[in-house]
Coordinates of C-alpha atoms in Angstrom, one line a residue:
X1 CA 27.9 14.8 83.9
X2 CA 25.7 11.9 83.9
X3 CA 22.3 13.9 84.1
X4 CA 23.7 16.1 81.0
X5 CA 24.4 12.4 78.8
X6 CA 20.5 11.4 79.8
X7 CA 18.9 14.6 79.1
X8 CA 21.1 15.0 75.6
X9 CA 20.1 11.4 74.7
X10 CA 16.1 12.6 75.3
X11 CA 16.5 15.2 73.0
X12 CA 17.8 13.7 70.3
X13 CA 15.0 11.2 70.8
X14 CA 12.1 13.8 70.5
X15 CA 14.1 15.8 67.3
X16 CA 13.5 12.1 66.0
X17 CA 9.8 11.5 66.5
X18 CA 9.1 15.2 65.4
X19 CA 11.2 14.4 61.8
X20 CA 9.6 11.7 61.5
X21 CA 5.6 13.3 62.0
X22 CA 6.7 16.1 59.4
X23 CA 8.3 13.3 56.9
X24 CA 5.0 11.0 56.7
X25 CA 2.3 14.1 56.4
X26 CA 0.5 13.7 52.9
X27 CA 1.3 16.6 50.2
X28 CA 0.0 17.2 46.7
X29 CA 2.7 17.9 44.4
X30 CA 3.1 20.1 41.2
X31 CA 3.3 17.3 39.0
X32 CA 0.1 15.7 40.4
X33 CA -1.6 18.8 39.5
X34 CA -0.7 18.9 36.2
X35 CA -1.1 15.3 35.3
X36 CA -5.0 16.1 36.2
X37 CA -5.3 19.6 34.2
X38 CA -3.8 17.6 31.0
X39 CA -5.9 14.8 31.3
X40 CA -9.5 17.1 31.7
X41 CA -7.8 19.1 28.2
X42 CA -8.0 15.6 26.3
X43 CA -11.3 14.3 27.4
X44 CA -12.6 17.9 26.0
X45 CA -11.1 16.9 22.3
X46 CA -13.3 13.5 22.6
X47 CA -10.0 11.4 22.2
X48 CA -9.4 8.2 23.6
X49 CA -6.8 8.2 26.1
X50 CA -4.8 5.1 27.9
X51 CA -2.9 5.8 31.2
X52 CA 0.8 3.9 31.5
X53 CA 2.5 3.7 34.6
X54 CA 6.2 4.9 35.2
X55 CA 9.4 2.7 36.1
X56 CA 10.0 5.4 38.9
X57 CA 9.5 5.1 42.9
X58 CA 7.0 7.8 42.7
X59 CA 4.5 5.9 39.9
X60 CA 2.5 8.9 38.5
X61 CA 0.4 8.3 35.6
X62 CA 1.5 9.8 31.9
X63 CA -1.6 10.2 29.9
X64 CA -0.9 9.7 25.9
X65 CA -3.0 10.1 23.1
X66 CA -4.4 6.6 21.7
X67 CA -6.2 6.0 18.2
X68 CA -9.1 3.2 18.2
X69 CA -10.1 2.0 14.8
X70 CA -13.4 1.2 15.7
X71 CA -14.4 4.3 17.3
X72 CA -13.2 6.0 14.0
X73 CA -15.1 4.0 11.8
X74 CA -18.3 4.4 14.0
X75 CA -18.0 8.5 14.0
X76 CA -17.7 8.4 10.1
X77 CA -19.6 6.0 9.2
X78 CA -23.0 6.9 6.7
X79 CA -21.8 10.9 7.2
X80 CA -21.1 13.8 5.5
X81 CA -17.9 14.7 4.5
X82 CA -17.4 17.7 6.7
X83 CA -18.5 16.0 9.9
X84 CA -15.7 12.9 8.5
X85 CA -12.7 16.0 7.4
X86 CA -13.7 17.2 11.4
X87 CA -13.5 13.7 13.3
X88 CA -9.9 12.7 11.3
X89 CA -8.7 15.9 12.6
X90 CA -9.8 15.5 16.2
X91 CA -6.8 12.1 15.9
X92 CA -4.2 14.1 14.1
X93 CA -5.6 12.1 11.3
X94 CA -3.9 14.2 7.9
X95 CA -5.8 12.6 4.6
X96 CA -3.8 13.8 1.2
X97 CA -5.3 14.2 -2.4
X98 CA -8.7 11.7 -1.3
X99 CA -12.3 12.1 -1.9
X100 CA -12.4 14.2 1.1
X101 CA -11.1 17.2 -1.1
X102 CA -13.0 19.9 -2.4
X103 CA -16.3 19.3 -0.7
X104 CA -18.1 22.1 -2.0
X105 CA -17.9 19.7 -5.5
X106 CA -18.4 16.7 -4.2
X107 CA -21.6 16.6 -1.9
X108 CA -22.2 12.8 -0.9
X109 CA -22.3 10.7 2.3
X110 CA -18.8 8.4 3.2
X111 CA -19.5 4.9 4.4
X112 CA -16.9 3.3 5.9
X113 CA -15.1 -0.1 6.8
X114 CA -12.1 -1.5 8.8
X115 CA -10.0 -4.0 8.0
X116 CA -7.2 -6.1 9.9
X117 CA -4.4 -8.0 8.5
X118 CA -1.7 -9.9 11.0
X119 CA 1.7 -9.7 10.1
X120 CA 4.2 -13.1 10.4
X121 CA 7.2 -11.3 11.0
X122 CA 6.5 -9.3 14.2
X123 CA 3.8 -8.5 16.9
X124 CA 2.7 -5.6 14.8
X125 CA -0.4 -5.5 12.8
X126 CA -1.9 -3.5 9.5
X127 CA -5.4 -2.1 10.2
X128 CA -7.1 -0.2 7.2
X129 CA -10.0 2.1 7.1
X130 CA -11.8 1.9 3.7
X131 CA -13.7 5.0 3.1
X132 CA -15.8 5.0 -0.1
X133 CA -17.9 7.9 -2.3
X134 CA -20.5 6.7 -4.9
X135 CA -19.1 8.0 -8.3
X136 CA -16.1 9.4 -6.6
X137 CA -13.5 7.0 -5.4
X138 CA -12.1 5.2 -2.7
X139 CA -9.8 6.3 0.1
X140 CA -7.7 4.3 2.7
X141 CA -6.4 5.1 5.8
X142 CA -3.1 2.9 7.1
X143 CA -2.5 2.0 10.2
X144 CA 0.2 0.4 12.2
X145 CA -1.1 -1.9 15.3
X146 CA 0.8 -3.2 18.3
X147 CA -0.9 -4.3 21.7
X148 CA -0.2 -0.8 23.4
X149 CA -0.3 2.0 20.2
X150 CA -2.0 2.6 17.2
X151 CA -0.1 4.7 14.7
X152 CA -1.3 6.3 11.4
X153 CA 0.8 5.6 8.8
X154 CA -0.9 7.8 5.8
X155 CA -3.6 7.6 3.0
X156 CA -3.8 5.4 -0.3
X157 CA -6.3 6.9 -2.9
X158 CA -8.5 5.0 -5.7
X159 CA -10.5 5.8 -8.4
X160 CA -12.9 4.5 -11.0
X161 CA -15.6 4.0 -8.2
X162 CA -18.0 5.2 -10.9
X163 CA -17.0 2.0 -13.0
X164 CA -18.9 -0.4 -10.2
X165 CA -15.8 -2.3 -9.5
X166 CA -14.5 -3.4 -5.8
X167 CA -10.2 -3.1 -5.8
X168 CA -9.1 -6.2 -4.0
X169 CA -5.9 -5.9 -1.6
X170 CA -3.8 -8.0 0.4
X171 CA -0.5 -7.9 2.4
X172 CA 3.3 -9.6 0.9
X173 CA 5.9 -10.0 3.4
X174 CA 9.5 -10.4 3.3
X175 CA 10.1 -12.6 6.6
X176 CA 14.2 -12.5 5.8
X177 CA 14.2 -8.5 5.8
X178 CA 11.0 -7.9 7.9
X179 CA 9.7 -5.9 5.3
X180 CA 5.6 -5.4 4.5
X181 CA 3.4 -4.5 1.6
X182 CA -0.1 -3.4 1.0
X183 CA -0.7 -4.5 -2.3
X184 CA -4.0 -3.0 -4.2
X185 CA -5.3 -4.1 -7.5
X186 CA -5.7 -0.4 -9.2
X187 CA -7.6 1.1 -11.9
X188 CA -4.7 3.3 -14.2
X189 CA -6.2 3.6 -17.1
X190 CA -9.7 3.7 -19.1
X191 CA -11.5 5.0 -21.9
X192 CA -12.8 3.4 -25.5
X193 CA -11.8 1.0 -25.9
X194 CA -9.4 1.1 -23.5
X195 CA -9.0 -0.5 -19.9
X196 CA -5.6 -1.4 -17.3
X197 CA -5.4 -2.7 -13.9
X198 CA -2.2 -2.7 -11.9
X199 CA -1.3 -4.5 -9.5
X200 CA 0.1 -1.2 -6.8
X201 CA 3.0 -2.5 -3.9
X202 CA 3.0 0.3 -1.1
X203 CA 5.9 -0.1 1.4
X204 CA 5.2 0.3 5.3
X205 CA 7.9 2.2 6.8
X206 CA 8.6 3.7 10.2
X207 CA 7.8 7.1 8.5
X208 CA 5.3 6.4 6.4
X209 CA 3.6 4.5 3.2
X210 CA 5.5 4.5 -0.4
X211 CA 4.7 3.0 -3.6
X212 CA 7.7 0.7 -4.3
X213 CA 6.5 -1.1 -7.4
X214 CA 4.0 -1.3 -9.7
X215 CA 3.2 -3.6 -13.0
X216 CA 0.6 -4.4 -15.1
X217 CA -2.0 -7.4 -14.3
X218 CA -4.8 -6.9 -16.8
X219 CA -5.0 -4.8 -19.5
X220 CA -7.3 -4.4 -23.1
X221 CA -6.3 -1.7 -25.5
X222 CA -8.6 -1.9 -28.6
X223 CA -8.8 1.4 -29.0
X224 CA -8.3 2.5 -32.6
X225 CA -7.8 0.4 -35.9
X226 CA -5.1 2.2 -37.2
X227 CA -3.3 0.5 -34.0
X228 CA -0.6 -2.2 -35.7
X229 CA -3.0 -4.4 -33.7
X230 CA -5.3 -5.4 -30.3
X231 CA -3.1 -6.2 -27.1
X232 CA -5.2 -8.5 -24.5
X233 CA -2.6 -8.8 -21.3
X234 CA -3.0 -10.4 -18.1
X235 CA 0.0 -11.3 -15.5
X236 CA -0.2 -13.4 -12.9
X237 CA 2.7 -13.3 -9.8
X238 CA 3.9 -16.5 -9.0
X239 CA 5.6 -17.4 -6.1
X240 CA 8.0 -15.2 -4.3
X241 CA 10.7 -17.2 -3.9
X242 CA 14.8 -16.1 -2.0
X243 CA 17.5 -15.2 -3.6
X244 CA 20.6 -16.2 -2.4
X245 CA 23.5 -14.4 -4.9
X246 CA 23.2 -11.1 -2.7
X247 CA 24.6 -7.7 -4.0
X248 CA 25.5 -4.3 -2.2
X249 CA 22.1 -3.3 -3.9
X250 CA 20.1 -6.7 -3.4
X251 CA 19.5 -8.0 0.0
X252 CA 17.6 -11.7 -1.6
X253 CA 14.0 -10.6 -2.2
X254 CA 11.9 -10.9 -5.6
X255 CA 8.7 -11.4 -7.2
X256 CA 8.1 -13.1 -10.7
X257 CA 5.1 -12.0 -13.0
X258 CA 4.4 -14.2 -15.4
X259 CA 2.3 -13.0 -18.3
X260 CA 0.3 -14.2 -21.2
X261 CA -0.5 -11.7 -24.3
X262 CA -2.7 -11.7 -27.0
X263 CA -2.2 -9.7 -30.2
X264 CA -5.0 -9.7 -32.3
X265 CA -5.3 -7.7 -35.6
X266 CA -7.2 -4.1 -35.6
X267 CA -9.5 -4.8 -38.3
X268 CA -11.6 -7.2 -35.9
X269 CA -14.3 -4.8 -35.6
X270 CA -14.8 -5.6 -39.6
X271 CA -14.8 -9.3 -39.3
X272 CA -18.5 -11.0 -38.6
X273 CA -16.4 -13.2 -36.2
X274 CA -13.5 -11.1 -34.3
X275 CA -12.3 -14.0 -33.0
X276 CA -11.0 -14.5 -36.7
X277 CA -8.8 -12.1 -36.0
X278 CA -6.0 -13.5 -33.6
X279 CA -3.0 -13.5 -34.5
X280 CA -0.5 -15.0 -31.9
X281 CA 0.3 -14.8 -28.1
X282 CA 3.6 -14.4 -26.0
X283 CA 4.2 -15.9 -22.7
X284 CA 6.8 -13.7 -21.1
X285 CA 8.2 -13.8 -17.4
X286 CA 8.9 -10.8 -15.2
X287 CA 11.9 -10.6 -12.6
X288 CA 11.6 -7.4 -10.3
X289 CA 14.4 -7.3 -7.3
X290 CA 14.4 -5.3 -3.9
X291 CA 17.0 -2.4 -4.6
X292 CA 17.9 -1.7 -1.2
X293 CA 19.8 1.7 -1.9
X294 CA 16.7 3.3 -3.9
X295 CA 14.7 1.1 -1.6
X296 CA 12.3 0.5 -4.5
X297 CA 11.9 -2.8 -6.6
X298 CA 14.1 -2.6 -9.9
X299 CA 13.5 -4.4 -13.4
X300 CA 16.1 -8.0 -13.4
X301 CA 16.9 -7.5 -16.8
X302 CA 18.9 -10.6 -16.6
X303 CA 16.6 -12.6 -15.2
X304 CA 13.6 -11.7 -17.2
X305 CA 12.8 -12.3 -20.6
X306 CA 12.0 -9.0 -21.8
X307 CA 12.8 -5.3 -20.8
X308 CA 11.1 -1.7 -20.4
X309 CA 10.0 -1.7 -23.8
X310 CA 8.1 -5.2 -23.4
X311 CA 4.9 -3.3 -23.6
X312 CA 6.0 -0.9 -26.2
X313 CA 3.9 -2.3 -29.0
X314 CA 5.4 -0.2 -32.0
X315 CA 7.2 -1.7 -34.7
X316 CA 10.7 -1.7 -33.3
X317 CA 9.6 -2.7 -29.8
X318 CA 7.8 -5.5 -31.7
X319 CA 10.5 -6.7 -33.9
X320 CA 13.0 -6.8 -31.1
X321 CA 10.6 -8.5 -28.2
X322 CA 8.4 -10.7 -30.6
X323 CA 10.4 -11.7 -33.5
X324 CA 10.4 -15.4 -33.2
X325 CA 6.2 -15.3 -33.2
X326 CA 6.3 -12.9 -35.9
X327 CA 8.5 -15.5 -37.8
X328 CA 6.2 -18.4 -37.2
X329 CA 3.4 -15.9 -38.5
X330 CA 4.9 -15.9 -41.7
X331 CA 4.6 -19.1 -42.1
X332 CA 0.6 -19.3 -42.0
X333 CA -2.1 -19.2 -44.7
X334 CA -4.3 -18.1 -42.7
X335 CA -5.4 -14.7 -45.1
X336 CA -6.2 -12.5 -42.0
X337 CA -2.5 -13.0 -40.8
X338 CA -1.1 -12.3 -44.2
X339 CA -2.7 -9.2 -44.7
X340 CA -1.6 -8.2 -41.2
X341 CA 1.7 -9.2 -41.9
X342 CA 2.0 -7.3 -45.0
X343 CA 0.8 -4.0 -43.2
X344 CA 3.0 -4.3 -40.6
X345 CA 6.1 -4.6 -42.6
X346 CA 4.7 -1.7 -45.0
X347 CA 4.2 0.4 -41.5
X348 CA 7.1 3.2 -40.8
X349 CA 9.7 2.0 -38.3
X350 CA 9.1 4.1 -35.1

């Protein structure tokens, strides 16, 4: 009985050792095998990859797709437009309604420029890619930038590259709401006479770039003399300062533009002197409030000394925005203003 207890306890101590051998033996798994066929699949696209390292016990290595900035602006840089339309699609990199269209039209060489702006509000950054035409336009690429991804936000589109000016942008944040904005100065209109620069707020979301507000910063419309008369504008944004009377549709964020206009009568072009021809200027301040339902920045009609029609510059949208310099006009013996006062009156109300 005693024999059988020894020899039982030897076996059990060999079926040990023997699980043991089979337990530690090196095998390649499924997973590893994969993990290796994906990563040779990337490295054929020419795409930058980054490995990351699981949470698990095991370790393996996810491979994920990684934009680089730089590298993108190096492949485009000084080339054709094809060989730029095939590198942005090697990253996923969609570009809509930009000087990249229709290339059959517009045969030219991209150059190309990156940009970085830091945020206050969080760890993420804003990096843009400025891609420019001769006599075509301008085209920017958005991306968001944290220290481990790099995601493309979407495209924001410029013209009037032909009139040899350089748009200026720069971010606005909201530190309350953590909110940003690329803001570009934009050519919207132009022709004789004729020229308007807005100033063009696009929203960074987690889906994507909007346009959530845009107002007039320069503008010269002396276009035709049978105009009631010249408008010089140019508005200036002061200081964004809180709001603390919140509403369901305000969560405490606005921007004043103040602005300065000059009317000036349309027979200038007759006078040996057009400066002979002014007639008055307005100061005029402009509130517009986050709307956090429409999420979109909304005219504070209360707070602002004018409305939509502000820049309506018919008769009626005169009589009811300038009427106190029109008054004070009427008081001058200046002959220039009195004739122009006399034609506007006789003019049709519209």
């Amino acid at each position: 009985m005693k024999n059988a207890k020894i020899i039982c306890f030897l076996l059990l101590i060999i079926l040990f050792l023997l699980v043991s051998t089979i337990l530690d033996k090196p095998e390649n798994t499924g997973v590893g095998v994969n993990i290796k066929s994906t990563k040779t699949e990337i490295q054929k696209g020419d795409i930058s990859t980054t490995t990351l390292h699981s949470s698990n016990s095991d370790n393996l290595n996810l491979l994920v797709n990684k934009i680089n900035t730089n590298d993108i602006v190096n492949r485009i840089n000084e080339k054709p437009i094809e060989v730029v339309n095939s590198t942005l699609k090697e990253y996923g990199i969609e570009v809509k309604n930009s000087i990249l269209d229709d290339t059959e039209k517009r045969e030219g060489i991209i150059s190309a420029h990156l940009y970085h702006f830091k945020l206050q509000y969080t760890s993420k950054n804003i990096g843009l890619i400025e891609m420019v035409l001769p006599a075509a336009g301008l085209s920017y690429l958005v991306f968001e930038e944290d220290k481990s991804n790099i995601t493309y936000m979407g495209n924001i589109n410029l013209p009037g590259r032909n009139l040899n000016y350089e748009p200026n942008f720069r971010i606005e944040e909201d530190v309350n709401s953590k909110r940003a904005w690329l803001v570009f100065k934009q050519l919207n209109a132009y022709g004789t006479g004729i020229i308007e620069f807005d100033d063009v707020w696009y929203g960074i979301r987690n889906n994507g770039i909007s346009e959530d507000l845009r107002y007039i910063t320069q503008k010269s419309d002396w276009g035709s003399s049978s105009q009631l008369a010249y408008i010089t504008i140019n508005g200036t944004m002061s200081e964004i300062k809180p709001f603390y009377l919140l509403t369901d549709s305000q969560d405490g964020f606005y921007i004043d533009v103040n602005y300065e206009i000059k009317f000036t009568n349309s027979n200038a072009n007759e006078l040996e002197n057009p400066d002979d021809a002014f007639l008055f200027s307005a100061n005029r301040r402009v509130r517009y409030t986050w709307n956090n339902q429409g999420e979109c920045f909304t005219l504070d009609k209360e707070n602002s000394e004018g409305d939509e029609t502000l820049f309506d510059f018919n008769k009626r949208s005169l009589l009811k925005n300038y009427s106190q310099e029109i008054y004070r006009l009427s008081k001058s013996e200046i002959k220039n203003k009195k004739d122009w006062l006399k034609k506007f009156h006789d003019s049709k109300m519209d």
